[in-house]
């Protein structure tokens, strides 16, 4: 199978809720990042690879495929896991357990969505009640009519030009968002198809996950 058409799941420490349990299929790849190993085993989903310095887990996991990282390093466990997925040829990533814990790690994981986009990949970061992705430089994502609640659209840094928001309470047409003002916070879905696109620059999209994250995904991969 071509890894580019499959999903690389990267799982960190996270709340054990049925809504966030990954459901890998043949050709997908599952990486446990540090204490994400315990989360996956509790879900009954054995990872293909475990990586980390394992300071959070507290021990080296009993697994045949482990990469132990030093405690002092430039890359976080999540970054290393993403690099490994890219190296294996994956271009679709689902990052679980990287939201709602330490603020600096949440912000770092949100930045990684843009970093993935720069590498020709797309990532979705999902946590309890929150999901996010990034599009850039001609990217487009279409939210289905089944979406409800709030959608926030932020410029990651500098300028995002040619921003188009349709099918939302507050539409924009050929607009420029800047990274120093949160104009796009708390927009709302209107039970209709909602395309979001940007001509140049980077957009971070954050929305409410109401427990149907995985059912949304087939329609949310950027086109």
CSV table of N, CA and C in Angstrom, one decimal, residues 13 76 78 95 97-113 125-127 130-132 156 204 206:
chain,number,residue,atom,x,y,z
A,13,UNK,N,-0.2,11.1,25.8
A,13,UNK,CA,-1.0,10.9,27.0
A,13,UNK,C,-2.3,11.6,26.8
A,76,UNK,N,10.7,17.4,20.6
A,76,UNK,CA,9.8,16.8,21.5
A,76,UNK,C,9.5,15.4,21.0
A,78,UNK,N,6.7,14.2,20.3
A,78,UNK,CA,5.7,14.3,19.2
A,78,UNK,C,6.4,14.7,17.9
A,95,UNK,N,-3.1,13.5,15.2
A,95,UNK,CA,-2.3,13.6,16.5
A,95,UNK,C,-3.3,13.6,17.6
A,97,UNK,N,-4.1,13.4,21.9
A,97,UNK,CA,-3.5,13.6,23.2
A,97,UNK,C,-2.6,14.8,23.3
A,98,UNK,N,-2.6,15.7,22.3
A,98,UNK,CA,-1.7,16.8,22.4
A,98,UNK,C,-2.4,18.2,22.7
A,99,UNK,N,-3.6,18.1,23.3
A,99,UNK,CA,-4.4,19.3,23.6
A,99,UNK,C,-4.9,19.2,25.0
A,100,UNK,N,-4.8,20.4,25.7
A,100,UNK,CA,-5.5,20.4,27.0
A,100,UNK,C,-4.6,20.1,28.2
A,101,UNK,N,-3.3,19.7,27.9
A,101,UNK,CA,-2.4,19.5,29.0
A,101,UNK,C,-1.6,20.8,29.3
A,102,UNK,N,-0.3,20.6,29.3
A,102,UNK,CA,0.6,21.8,29.5
A,102,UNK,C,0.4,22.7,28.3
A,103,UNK,N,0.3,24.0,28.6
A,103,UNK,CA,0.0,25.0,27.6
A,103,UNK,C,1.1,25.1,26.5
A,104,UNK,N,2.3,25.0,27.0
A,104,UNK,CA,3.4,25.1,26.0
A,104,UNK,C,3.4,23.9,25.0
A,105,UNK,N,3.0,22.7,25.5
A,105,UNK,CA,3.0,21.6,24.6
A,105,UNK,C,1.8,21.7,23.7
A,106,UNK,N,0.7,22.2,24.1
A,106,UNK,CA,-0.5,22.5,23.2
A,106,UNK,C,-0.1,23.5,22.1
A,107,UNK,N,0.5,24.6,22.5
A,107,UNK,CA,0.9,25.6,21.5
A,107,UNK,C,2.0,25.0,20.5
A,108,UNK,N,2.9,24.2,21.1
A,108,UNK,CA,3.9,23.5,20.2
A,108,UNK,C,3.2,22.6,19.2
A,109,UNK,N,2.2,21.8,19.7
A,109,UNK,CA,1.5,20.9,18.8
A,109,UNK,C,0.7,21.6,17.7
A,110,UNK,N,0.1,22.8,18.1
A,110,UNK,CA,-0.6,23.6,17.1
A,110,UNK,C,0.4,24.1,16.0
A,111,UNK,N,1.6,24.4,16.4
A,111,UNK,CA,2.6,24.8,15.4
A,111,UNK,C,3.0,23.7,14.5
A,112,UNK,N,2.9,22.5,15.0
A,112,UNK,CA,3.3,21.3,14.2
A,112,UNK,C,2.3,21.1,13.1
A,113,UNK,N,1.1,21.6,13.2
A,113,UNK,CA,0.1,21.4,12.1
A,113,UNK,C,0.6,22.3,10.9
A,125,UNK,N,-5.1,17.6,14.8
A,125,UNK,CA,-4.9,17.5,16.2
A,125,UNK,C,-6.2,17.5,17.0
A,126,UNK,N,-6.4,16.4,17.7
A,126,UNK,CA,-7.7,16.2,18.4
A,126,UNK,C,-7.5,15.9,19.8
A,127,UNK,N,-8.3,16.6,20.6
A,127,UNK,CA,-8.4,16.3,22.1
A,127,UNK,C,-9.8,16.3,22.5
A,130,UNK,N,-12.1,19.3,21.3
A,130,UNK,CA,-11.4,20.3,20.5
A,130,UNK,C,-10.6,19.6,19.3
A,131,UNK,N,-10.7,20.1,18.1
A,131,UNK,CA,-9.9,19.6,17.0
A,131,UNK,C,-9.4,20.8,16.2
A,132,UNK,N,-8.3,20.6,15.5
A,132,UNK,CA,-7.6,21.6,14.8
A,132,UNK,C,-6.9,21.1,13.6
A,156,UNK,N,-1.5,32.2,11.3
A,156,UNK,CA,-0.5,31.7,12.2
A,156,UNK,C,0.6,32.8,12.5
A,204,UNK,N,-4.7,28.6,10.8
A,204,UNK,CA,-5.0,27.6,11.8
A,204,UNK,C,-6.5,27.6,12.0
A,206,UNK,N,-9.6,25.9,14.2
A,206,UNK,CA,-9.9,25.2,15.5
A,206,UNK,C,-11.4,25.1,15.7
